[in-house]
Coordinates of C-alpha atoms in Angstrom, one line a residue:
Chain A
M11 CA 0.0 0.0 0.0
K12 CA 1.4 3.4 -1.0
T13 CA 0.4 6.8 0.4
V14 CA -0.5 9.3 -2.3
S15 CA -1.5 12.1 0.0
E16 CA -2.5 12.9 3.5
N17 CA -4.2 16.2 4.5
K18 CA -5.3 17.2 8.0
A19 CA -9.0 17.8 7.9
F20 CA -11.4 18.5 10.8
G21 CA -8.8 17.4 13.3
G22 CA -8.3 14.1 11.5
V23 CA -6.6 13.0 8.3
Q24 CA -7.9 12.6 4.8
G25 CA -5.6 10.1 3.0
V26 CA -5.4 8.7 -0.5
Y27 CA -3.7 5.4 -1.0
T28 CA -3.0 2.9 -3.8
H29 CA -2.4 -0.8 -3.6
S30 CA -2.1 -3.8 -5.9
S31 CA -5.5 -5.4 -6.0
A32 CA -5.6 -9.2 -6.4
A33 CA -9.4 -9.2 -7.0
C34 CA -9.2 -6.6 -9.8
S35 CA -5.7 -7.5 -11.0
C36 CA -4.6 -3.9 -11.2
E37 CA -3.5 -1.0 -9.0
M38 CA -6.5 0.5 -7.2
T39 CA -6.8 3.9 -5.5
F40 CA -8.9 4.5 -2.4
A41 CA -9.3 7.2 0.2
V42 CA -9.8 6.9 4.0
Y43 CA -10.8 9.7 6.3
L44 CA -9.7 9.0 9.9
P45 CA -11.4 11.2 12.6
P46 CA -9.3 12.6 15.5
Q47 CA -10.8 9.9 17.7
A48 CA -8.8 7.3 15.8
E49 CA -5.6 8.5 17.5
K50 CA -6.8 6.8 20.6
G51 CA -7.9 3.5 19.2
P52 CA -10.1 1.8 16.6
V53 CA -13.2 3.7 15.4
P54 CA -16.3 2.4 13.5
C55 CA -16.1 2.8 9.8
L56 CA -18.5 3.9 7.1
W57 CA -18.1 2.8 3.5
Y58 CA -19.2 5.4 0.9
L59 CA -19.7 3.9 -2.6
S60 CA -19.8 6.4 -5.4
G61 CA -21.8 6.6 -8.6
L62 CA -21.3 6.4 -12.3
T63 CA -18.2 8.2 -13.6
C64 CA -16.8 8.8 -10.2
T65 CA -13.4 7.9 -8.7
H66 CA -12.5 7.8 -5.0
E67 CA -12.1 11.5 -5.3
N68 CA -15.5 13.0 -6.1
A69 CA -17.3 12.3 -2.8
M70 CA -14.0 12.9 -0.9
V71 CA -13.8 16.5 -2.1
K72 CA -17.5 17.3 -2.6
A73 CA -19.8 15.5 -0.2
G74 CA -18.5 17.2 3.0
L75 CA -18.8 14.0 5.0
Q76 CA -15.5 14.6 6.9
A77 CA -17.0 17.3 9.1
H78 CA -19.7 14.9 10.3
A79 CA -17.4 11.9 10.6
S80 CA -15.1 14.0 12.8
A81 CA -18.0 15.1 15.0
H82 CA -19.2 11.5 15.4
G83 CA -15.9 9.7 15.5
L84 CA -16.4 7.6 12.3
A85 CA -13.8 6.7 9.7
V86 CA -15.0 6.9 6.1
V87 CA -13.7 4.8 3.2
F88 CA -14.1 6.1 -0.4
P89 CA -13.3 3.3 -2.9
D90 CA -13.0 3.7 -6.6
T91 CA -16.0 2.6 -8.8
S92 CA -14.1 0.2 -11.0
P93 CA -10.7 -1.1 -12.1
R94 CA -8.9 1.5 -14.3
G95 CA -5.9 1.8 -16.5
E96 CA -4.5 0.9 -19.9
G97 CA -5.0 -2.7 -20.8
I98 CA -8.3 -2.9 -18.8
A99 CA -11.5 -3.2 -20.7
D100 CA -13.6 -0.1 -21.2
D101 CA -16.4 1.2 -23.3
E102 CA -17.1 4.6 -24.9
A103 CA -20.3 5.0 -22.9
Y104 CA -20.1 6.7 -19.5
D105 CA -22.2 4.0 -17.9
L106 CA -20.2 0.8 -18.8
G107 CA -16.6 -0.2 -18.1
Q108 CA -14.2 2.1 -16.2
G109 CA -16.1 4.3 -13.8
A110 CA -19.1 2.0 -13.9
G111 CA -18.3 -1.3 -12.2
F112 CA -21.7 -1.6 -10.6
Y113 CA -20.3 -3.5 -7.6
V114 CA -20.6 -6.9 -9.2
D115 CA -18.0 -9.6 -10.1
A116 CA -18.1 -9.8 -13.9
T117 CA -18.3 -13.3 -15.4
E118 CA -18.2 -12.3 -19.1
A119 CA -15.5 -11.4 -21.4
P120 CA -13.9 -8.9 -21.7
W121 CA -14.9 -7.7 -18.2
A122 CA -14.2 -10.8 -16.1
A123 CA -10.5 -10.3 -16.1
H124 CA -10.6 -7.2 -13.9
F125 CA -14.1 -6.2 -13.0
K126 CA -14.5 -7.9 -9.6
M127 CA -15.9 -5.0 -7.6
E128 CA -18.0 -7.1 -5.3
T129 CA -15.1 -9.1 -4.1
Y130 CA -12.9 -6.1 -4.1
I131 CA -15.2 -4.0 -1.8
A132 CA -16.7 -6.7 0.4
S133 CA -13.6 -8.7 0.9
E134 CA -10.2 -7.5 -0.3
L135 CA -10.4 -3.8 0.5
R136 CA -12.3 -4.5 3.7
D137 CA -9.5 -6.7 4.9
L138 CA -6.8 -4.2 3.8
V139 CA -8.6 -1.3 5.6
Q140 CA -9.0 -3.4 8.8
E141 CA -5.4 -4.4 8.7
R142 CA -3.8 -1.0 8.0
F143 CA -6.1 1.5 9.6
P144 CA -7.4 1.9 13.2
V145 CA -11.0 0.8 12.4
S146 CA -13.1 -1.6 14.3
V147 CA -15.4 -4.4 13.0
R148 CA -18.4 -2.1 13.5
Q149 CA -19.0 -1.0 9.9
G150 CA -21.8 0.7 8.0
I151 CA -22.3 1.2 4.3
T152 CA -23.9 3.9 2.2
G153 CA -23.6 5.3 -1.4
H154 CA -25.0 7.5 -4.1
S155 CA -26.8 6.4 -7.2
M156 CA -24.9 3.3 -8.6
G157 CA -23.1 3.5 -5.2
G158 CA -26.4 3.4 -3.4
H159 CA -27.2 0.2 -5.4
G160 CA -23.8 -1.1 -4.3
A161 CA -24.5 -0.3 -0.6
L162 CA -27.9 -1.9 -0.6
T163 CA -26.9 -5.0 -2.4
L164 CA -23.6 -5.6 -0.6
A165 CA -25.3 -5.0 2.8
M166 CA -27.9 -7.6 2.1
K167 CA -25.5 -10.1 0.6
Y168 CA -23.0 -9.7 3.4
P169 CA -25.1 -8.8 6.5
G170 CA -22.3 -9.9 8.8
H171 CA -20.1 -7.2 7.4
Y172 CA -22.3 -4.2 7.8
Q173 CA -24.3 -3.2 10.8
S174 CA -25.9 0.0 9.4
L175 CA -27.2 0.9 6.0
S176 CA -28.3 4.0 4.1
A177 CA -28.3 5.3 0.6
F178 CA -28.6 8.6 -1.4
A179 CA -30.8 8.3 -4.6
P180 CA -29.9 4.7 -5.1
I181 CA -30.5 2.6 -8.2
V182 CA -32.8 0.1 -6.6
N183 CA -34.2 -2.0 -9.3
P184 CA -31.4 -2.4 -11.9
S185 CA -32.8 -5.5 -13.5
E186 CA -35.8 -3.4 -14.7
S187 CA -33.8 -0.2 -15.5
D188 CA -31.6 1.1 -18.3
W189 CA -29.1 1.7 -15.5
G190 CA -28.7 -2.0 -14.8
R191 CA -29.9 -4.1 -17.7
K192 CA -27.2 -3.0 -20.0
Q193 CA -24.5 -3.4 -17.4
F194 CA -25.7 -6.7 -16.0
G195 CA -26.0 -8.1 -19.5
A196 CA -22.4 -7.1 -20.2
Y197 CA -20.9 -8.1 -16.9
L198 CA -23.1 -11.1 -15.9
G199 CA -24.4 -12.4 -19.3
G200 CA -27.8 -12.8 -20.7
D201 CA -29.3 -15.2 -18.1
E202 CA -31.4 -12.7 -16.2
S203 CA -31.7 -15.2 -13.3
Q204 CA -28.1 -14.3 -12.5
W205 CA -29.0 -10.6 -12.1
R206 CA -31.5 -11.1 -9.2
A207 CA -28.8 -11.4 -6.6
H208 CA -27.7 -7.8 -7.5
D209 CA -31.1 -6.1 -7.5
A210 CA -31.8 -4.3 -4.2
T211 CA -35.6 -4.5 -4.6
L212 CA -35.5 -8.3 -5.4
L213 CA -32.9 -8.9 -2.7
L214 CA -34.9 -7.1 -0.1
Q215 CA -38.0 -9.1 -0.9
K216 CA -36.1 -12.3 -0.8
K217 CA -33.6 -11.9 2.0
G218 CA -34.7 -8.7 3.8
W219 CA -32.3 -6.7 5.9
G220 CA -31.9 -7.4 9.6
S221 CA -31.9 -3.8 10.8
D222 CA -33.3 -0.5 9.5
I223 CA -32.5 1.5 6.4
L224 CA -32.4 5.3 5.6
I225 CA -32.9 6.4 2.0
D226 CA -32.9 10.0 0.7
Q227 CA -34.2 10.8 -2.8
G228 CA -34.5 14.2 -4.4
S229 CA -37.9 14.8 -6.0
N230 CA -36.3 16.8 -8.8
D231 CA -33.7 14.1 -9.6
Q232 CA -33.2 14.1 -13.3
F233 CA -32.7 10.3 -13.3
L234 CA -35.8 9.1 -11.4
E235 CA -36.8 6.9 -14.3
F236 CA -33.5 5.0 -14.0
L237 CA -33.5 4.9 -10.2
K238 CA -37.1 3.6 -9.7
P239 CA -37.4 4.6 -6.0
E240 CA -41.0 3.5 -6.1
A241 CA -40.0 -0.1 -6.5
F242 CA -37.8 -0.1 -3.3
S243 CA -40.2 2.1 -1.2
A244 CA -43.0 -0.3 -2.1
A245 CA -40.8 -3.3 -1.1
L246 CA -39.8 -1.7 2.2
A247 CA -43.5 -1.2 3.0
R248 CA -44.6 -4.6 1.7
I249 CA -42.2 -6.6 3.9
R250 CA -42.6 -4.1 6.8
T251 CA -38.8 -3.2 7.0
P252 CA -38.1 -0.6 9.6
S253 CA -37.0 2.3 7.4
V254 CA -37.0 6.0 6.7
F255 CA -37.6 6.8 3.0
R256 CA -37.4 10.6 2.5
M257 CA -38.5 12.2 -0.8
Q258 CA -36.7 15.5 -0.5
E259 CA -38.6 18.3 -2.3
G260 CA -36.7 20.1 -5.0
Y261 CA -33.4 18.3 -4.8
D262 CA -31.6 16.9 -7.8
H263 CA -29.0 14.1 -8.3
S264 CA -26.0 16.2 -7.6
Y265 CA -23.5 16.3 -4.8
Y266 CA -25.4 19.3 -3.4
F267 CA -28.1 16.8 -2.6
V268 CA -25.6 14.4 -1.0
S269 CA -23.9 17.1 1.0
T270 CA -27.2 18.6 2.2
F271 CA -28.2 15.3 3.8
G272 CA -24.8 13.8 4.5
G273 CA -24.9 14.9 8.1
D274 CA -28.1 13.0 8.7
H275 CA -26.6 9.8 7.2
V276 CA -23.4 10.0 9.1
A277 CA -25.5 10.5 12.3
W278 CA -27.7 7.5 11.4
H279 CA -24.6 5.3 11.0
A280 CA -22.9 6.6 14.1
E281 CA -26.0 5.9 16.2
R282 CA -26.0 2.3 15.1
L283 CA -22.3 1.7 15.1
T284 CA -21.2 3.4 18.3
G285 CA -24.2 2.7 20.5
Chain B
M8 CA -27.0 37.6 -17.1
K9 CA -27.4 34.0 -18.0
T10 CA -28.1 31.1 -15.7
V11 CA -25.8 28.2 -16.2
S12 CA -27.1 26.0 -13.5
E13 CA -29.1 26.1 -10.3
N14 CA -29.1 23.3 -7.7
K15 CA -31.0 23.1 -4.5
A16 CA -28.6 22.8 -1.6
F17 CA -29.2 23.0 2.2
G18 CA -32.7 24.4 1.6
G19 CA -31.4 27.2 -0.7
V20 CA -30.1 27.4 -4.2
Q21 CA -26.5 27.2 -5.5
G22 CA -26.5 29.0 -8.9
V23 CA -23.8 29.6 -11.5
Y24 CA -24.2 32.5 -13.9
T25 CA -22.4 34.3 -16.7
H26 CA -22.6 37.9 -17.8
S27 CA -20.8 40.2 -20.1
S28 CA -18.3 42.2 -18.0
A29 CA -17.6 45.8 -19.0
A30 CA -14.6 45.9 -16.6
C31 CA -12.9 42.8 -18.0
S32 CA -14.3 43.2 -21.6
C33 CA -15.2 39.5 -21.7
E34 CA -17.8 37.0 -20.5
M35 CA -17.3 36.2 -16.8
T36 CA -18.7 33.3 -14.7
F37 CA -19.6 33.6 -11.1
A38 CA -21.6 31.6 -8.5
V39 CA -24.1 32.7 -5.9
Y40 CA -25.4 30.6 -3.0
L41 CA -28.7 31.9 -1.7
P42 CA -29.8 30.5 1.7
P43 CA -33.5 29.6 2.3
Q44 CA -33.9 32.8 4.3
A45 CA -33.5 34.7 1.0
E46 CA -37.0 33.6 -0.1
K47 CA -38.4 36.0 2.5
G48 CA -36.3 39.1 1.7
P49 CA -32.7 40.4 1.3
V50 CA -30.0 38.6 3.3
P51 CA -26.4 39.7 4.1
C52 CA -23.8 38.6 1.6
L53 CA -20.3 37.1 2.0
W54 CA -17.8 37.4 -0.8
Y55 CA -15.4 34.5 -1.1
L56 CA -12.4 35.2 -3.3
S57 CA -10.4 32.2 -4.5
G58 CA -6.7 31.5 -4.9
L59 CA -4.3 30.8 -7.8
T60 CA -5.6 28.5 -10.5
C61 CA -9.1 28.5 -9.2
T62 CA -12.3 29.4 -11.0
H63 CA -15.6 30.2 -9.4
E64 CA -16.1 26.5 -9.0
N65 CA -13.4 25.2 -6.7
A66 CA -14.6 26.7 -3.5
M67 CA -18.2 26.3 -4.5
V68 CA -17.8 22.5 -4.6
K69 CA -15.1 21.9 -2.1
A70 CA -15.2 24.5 0.7
G71 CA -18.5 23.3 2.2
L72 CA -19.6 26.9 3.0
Q73 CA -23.2 26.4 1.9
A74 CA -24.1 24.4 5.0
H75 CA -23.0 27.2 7.3
A76 CA -24.4 29.9 5.0
S77 CA -27.8 28.2 5.2
A78 CA -27.6 27.9 9.0
H79 CA -26.8 31.6 9.4
G80 CA -28.8 33.0 6.5
L81 CA -26.0 34.5 4.5
A82 CA -25.6 34.6 0.7
V83 CA -22.2 33.7 -0.6
V84 CA -20.7 35.0 -3.9
F85 CA -17.9 33.0 -5.6
P86 CA -16.3 35.1 -8.4
D87 CA -13.8 33.8 -10.8
T88 CA -10.1 34.8 -10.3
S89 CA -9.4 36.4 -13.6
P90 CA -10.8 37.1 -17.1
R91 CA -10.6 34.0 -19.3
G92 CA -10.9 32.9 -22.9
E93 CA -9.2 33.0 -26.2
G94 CA -7.8 36.3 -27.2
I95 CA -7.2 37.2 -23.6
A96 CA -3.6 37.5 -22.4
D97 CA -2.2 34.5 -20.6
D98 CA 1.1 33.0 -19.4
E99 CA 2.4 29.5 -19.2
A100 CA 3.1 29.8 -15.5
Y101 CA 0.2 28.9 -13.2
D102 CA 0.7 32.1 -11.2
L103 CA 0.3 34.7 -13.9
G104 CA -2.5 35.6 -16.3
Q105 CA -5.7 33.5 -16.5
G106 CA -6.5 32.1 -13.0
A107 CA -4.1 34.6 -11.4
G108 CA -5.7 38.0 -11.5
F109 CA -4.5 39.0 -8.1
Y110 CA -7.5 41.3 -7.6
V111 CA -5.8 44.4 -9.2
D112 CA -6.5 46.6 -12.2
A113 CA -3.7 46.0 -14.6
T114 CA -2.1 49.0 -16.2
E115 CA 0.5 47.3 -18.3
A116 CA 0.3 45.6 -21.7
P117 CA -0.7 42.9 -22.5
W118 CA -2.8 42.7 -19.3
A119 CA -4.5 46.0 -19.1
A120 CA -7.1 45.2 -21.8
H121 CA -8.9 42.6 -19.6
F122 CA -7.3 42.2 -16.2
K123 CA -9.4 44.6 -14.1
M124 CA -10.3 42.4 -11.2
E125 CA -10.4 45.1 -8.6
T126 CA -13.0 47.1 -10.5
Y127 CA -14.8 43.9 -11.4
I128 CA -15.1 42.6 -7.8
A129 CA -15.5 45.8 -5.9
S130 CA -17.8 47.6 -8.3
E131 CA -19.2 45.8 -11.3
L132 CA -20.1 42.4 -9.9
R133 CA -21.1 44.0 -6.6
D134 CA -23.6 46.1 -8.4
L135 CA -24.9 43.2 -10.5
V136 CA -25.3 41.0 -7.5
Q137 CA -27.1 43.7 -5.6
E138 CA -29.4 44.3 -8.5
R139 CA -30.2 40.7 -9.4
F140 CA -30.2 38.8 -6.1
P141 CA -32.0 39.3 -2.8
V142 CA -28.9 40.5 -0.9
S143 CA -28.7 43.5 1.4
V144 CA -26.0 46.2 1.7
R145 CA -24.6 44.3 4.6
Q146 CA -21.6 42.5 3.0
G147 CA -18.5 40.8 4.2
I148 CA -15.4 39.5 2.4
T149 CA -13.1 36.6 2.8
G150 CA -10.8 34.5 0.6
H151 CA -8.1 31.9 0.4
S152 CA -4.4 32.5 -0.4
M153 CA -4.4 34.9 -3.4
G154 CA -8.1 35.4 -2.5
G155 CA -7.2 36.2 1.0
H156 CA -4.9 38.9 -0.4
G157 CA -7.9 40.1 -2.4
A158 CA -10.2 40.1 0.6
L159 CA -7.8 42.0 2.9
T160 CA -6.8 44.6 0.3
L161 CA -10.3 45.2 -1.2
A162 CA -11.8 45.5 2.3
M163 CA -9.2 48.1 3.3
K164 CA -9.5 50.0 0.0
Y165 CA -13.3 50.0 0.0
P166 CA -14.3 50.0 3.7
G167 CA -17.7 51.3 3.0
H168 CA -18.4 48.1 0.9
Y169 CA -17.6 45.5 3.5
Q170 CA -18.6 45.4 7.1
S171 CA -16.8 42.2 8.1
L172 CA -13.4 40.7 7.1
S173 CA -11.6 37.4 7.4
A174 CA -9.1 35.3 5.4
F175 CA -7.7 31.8 5.0
A176 CA -4.0 31.5 4.6
P177 CA -3.8 34.9 2.8
I178 CA -0.9 36.3 0.8
V179 CA -0.3 39.2 3.1
N180 CA 2.9 40.9 1.9
P181 CA 3.0 40.4 -1.9
S182 CA 5.4 43.3 -2.5
E183 CA 8.0 41.2 -0.6
S184 CA 7.0 37.8 -1.9
D185 CA 7.5 35.7 -5.1
W186 CA 3.7 35.5 -5.0
G187 CA 3.3 39.2 -5.7
R188 CA 6.5 40.8 -7.0
K189 CA 6.3 38.9 -10.3
Q190 CA 2.6 39.6 -10.7
F191 CA 2.6 43.3 -9.6
G192 CA 5.6 43.8 -11.9
A193 CA 3.6 42.4 -14.8
Y194 CA 0.2 43.9 -14.1
L195 CA 1.3 47.3 -12.5
G196 CA 4.7 47.9 -13.9
G197 CA 8.1 48.4 -12.3
D198 CA 7.4 51.4 -10.1
E199 CA 7.1 49.6 -6.8
S200 CA 5.4 52.6 -5.2
Q201 CA 2.3 51.6 -7.2
W202 CA 2.3 48.2 -5.5
R203 CA 1.8 49.5 -2.0
A204 CA -1.9 50.0 -2.4
H205 CA -2.2 46.3 -3.0
D206 CA -0.2 44.9 -0.1
A207 CA -2.3 44.0 2.9
T208 CA 0.5 44.5 5.4
L209 CA 1.4 48.0 4.1
L210 CA -2.3 48.9 3.7
L211 CA -3.1 47.9 7.3
Q212 CA -0.2 49.9 8.6
K213 CA -1.2 52.9 6.5
K214 CA -5.0 52.9 6.6
G215 CA -6.0 50.3 9.2
W216 CA -9.3 48.5 9.2
G217 CA -12.2 49.9 11.1
S218 CA -13.5 46.7 12.6
D219 CA -11.9 43.4 13.5
I220 CA -10.3 40.6 11.4
L221 CA -10.2 36.8 11.6
I222 CA -7.2 35.0 10.0
D223 CA -6.6 31.2 9.9
Q224 CA -3.3 29.9 8.8
G225 CA -2.1 26.2 8.7
S226 CA 1.2 25.6 10.4
N227 CA 2.1 22.9 7.8
D228 CA 1.2 25.1 4.9
Q229 CA 3.6 24.3 2.1
F230 CA 3.6 27.9 0.9
L231 CA 4.4 29.7 4.1
E232 CA 7.4 31.5 2.6
F233 CA 5.2 33.0 -0.1
L234 CA 2.3 33.9 2.3
K235 CA 4.5 35.6 5.0
P236 CA 1.9 35.4 7.8
E237 CA 4.4 36.9 10.2
A238 CA 4.4 40.2 8.4
F239 CA 0.6 40.6 8.8
S240 CA 0.4 39.3 12.3
A241 CA 3.1 41.7 13.4
A242 CA 1.3 44.6 11.8
L243 CA -2.0 43.6 13.5
A244 CA -0.2 43.6 16.8
R245 CA 1.8 46.8 16.1
I246 CA -1.3 48.9 15.3
R247 CA -3.4 47.2 17.9
T248 CA -6.1 46.0 15.5
P249 CA -8.8 44.0 17.1
S250 CA -8.1 40.6 15.6
V251 CA -8.0 36.8 15.9
F252 CA -5.0 35.3 14.2
R253 CA -5.0 31.5 14.5
M254 CA -2.0 29.3 13.6
Q255 CA -3.7 25.9 13.1
E256 CA -1.4 23.1 13.9
G257 CA -0.8 20.5 11.2
Y258 CA -3.1 22.0 8.5
D259 CA -1.8 22.6 5.0
H260 CA -2.9 24.9 2.2
S261 CA -5.7 22.7 0.8
Y262 CA -9.4 23.0 0.7
Y263 CA -9.5 20.6 3.6
F264 CA -8.0 23.4 5.7
V265 CA -10.6 25.9 4.3
S266 CA -13.5 23.5 4.9
T267 CA -12.4 22.7 8.4
F268 CA -12.5 26.3 9.5
G269 CA -15.2 27.5 7.1
G270 CA -17.9 27.3 9.7
D271 CA -16.0 29.6 12.0
H272 CA -15.6 32.2 9.3
V273 CA -19.2 32.1 8.2
A274 CA -20.2 32.5 11.8
W275 CA -17.8 35.4 12.2
H276 CA -19.3 37.2 9.3
A277 CA -22.9 36.4 10.3
E278 CA -22.4 37.8 13.7
R279 CA -21.1 41.1 12.3
L280 CA -23.6 41.3 9.4
T281 CA -26.8 40.2 11.0
G282 CA -26.3 41.7 14.4

């Protein structure tokens, strides 16, 4: 693991690191914010998964989560959204290939060689962060858009890994959306039965989630037809999942939306991870 | 004036606008954050001047000021740092020309045709913002690095315009610094007596400032030799200016430093503008 940069922020340290990923067979970059409380011992950890086109950097510099993480004593991990680099498969479209890993392990060529984001986030990077940073086993997960999809699906697939869950404007029903069908077809192949394990609405109905969930969604989000919040909100209600689903009037899909409600999400996770 | 974008943020609106600037003889871009309180009538206004290489956008997306401006009911204006575009003079160096206006009115070729940032900020954009946005005549000014230089010098040159003043890691003694001598020589010519009116330390000693000043400076700032905080802190003490000069341990020159202390600065201005 190499240190790219470390900057003091809100009494803690915002770091950026690279490492050689076995899962993705390439060098990967990620960021970790450590609050000042981490100087005294392990702190709970919140995973923030980013959306389409993002790297580790977008949320790190735009979402303003560090202020809240410092106040609550949480670490925050910002992974990249896909493998990257020359020699790694890509597509001209913004929503496939590099920057668009969709948090699944690809099984199809040409993606299968590097696009193993599920294993990368839920296992490899998790182990690395636990080994190299003062974080405890109390971990939560959140994310925005494609990253909200990642947070919801990984939490339900690996319930032992995450004790708290939230999402900002998540893609919640990808097997029925143009943000999902194209990518699942490319990464996982044409057998739609293989897609179900990566669809938050279907997963929730099948497996449920053992705790509660916070979702924020902007009512003026320009991508509502791709996100399909109604599918997930209906499923939450149908299976009586303890949850808070907030339709926030006038907010769009931008980081202004994420930063506006970021404090609420960090507080939600802190309450569940530090209690 | 044209609207480039408007996004809801912290209950208010973060907008980006362009207009044809008479002072700079080109199209200029600026951003305004209006807090929710502006729906009910004019609110006080804080000017945030950015540093070298920045546009209106850097602080807008990275400094996290909107959360605090919303809480305190302040508008925030983020101007660009220079004229820009084809046909406008520039230099290969990052610290001269486009992105490096230094908040002065250039008198020398080739800069004098467009580089009129003092008039632009203190007069033209001020008038435009007052005319087109619900802001009151209660206005404060702050900035980072070169923008801190701009805030300090414009406040002292136009005391009737600004009722509150602060700065983040400002360039405070440019006529004695490599961040200043090169630019003043280019923009204002070789007669150093013309530079004095744009040097915060010299201005403070000559004119003073009628109210108090808040300055934050990171002790690990990688540009301390260019900023020369000791010159300004000495001048503040020498002329007994009511002031708070904070040397913040371990912080560098980045936006993590600005965002960490941004809440304190917005509160400082709000206390003086809304009292």
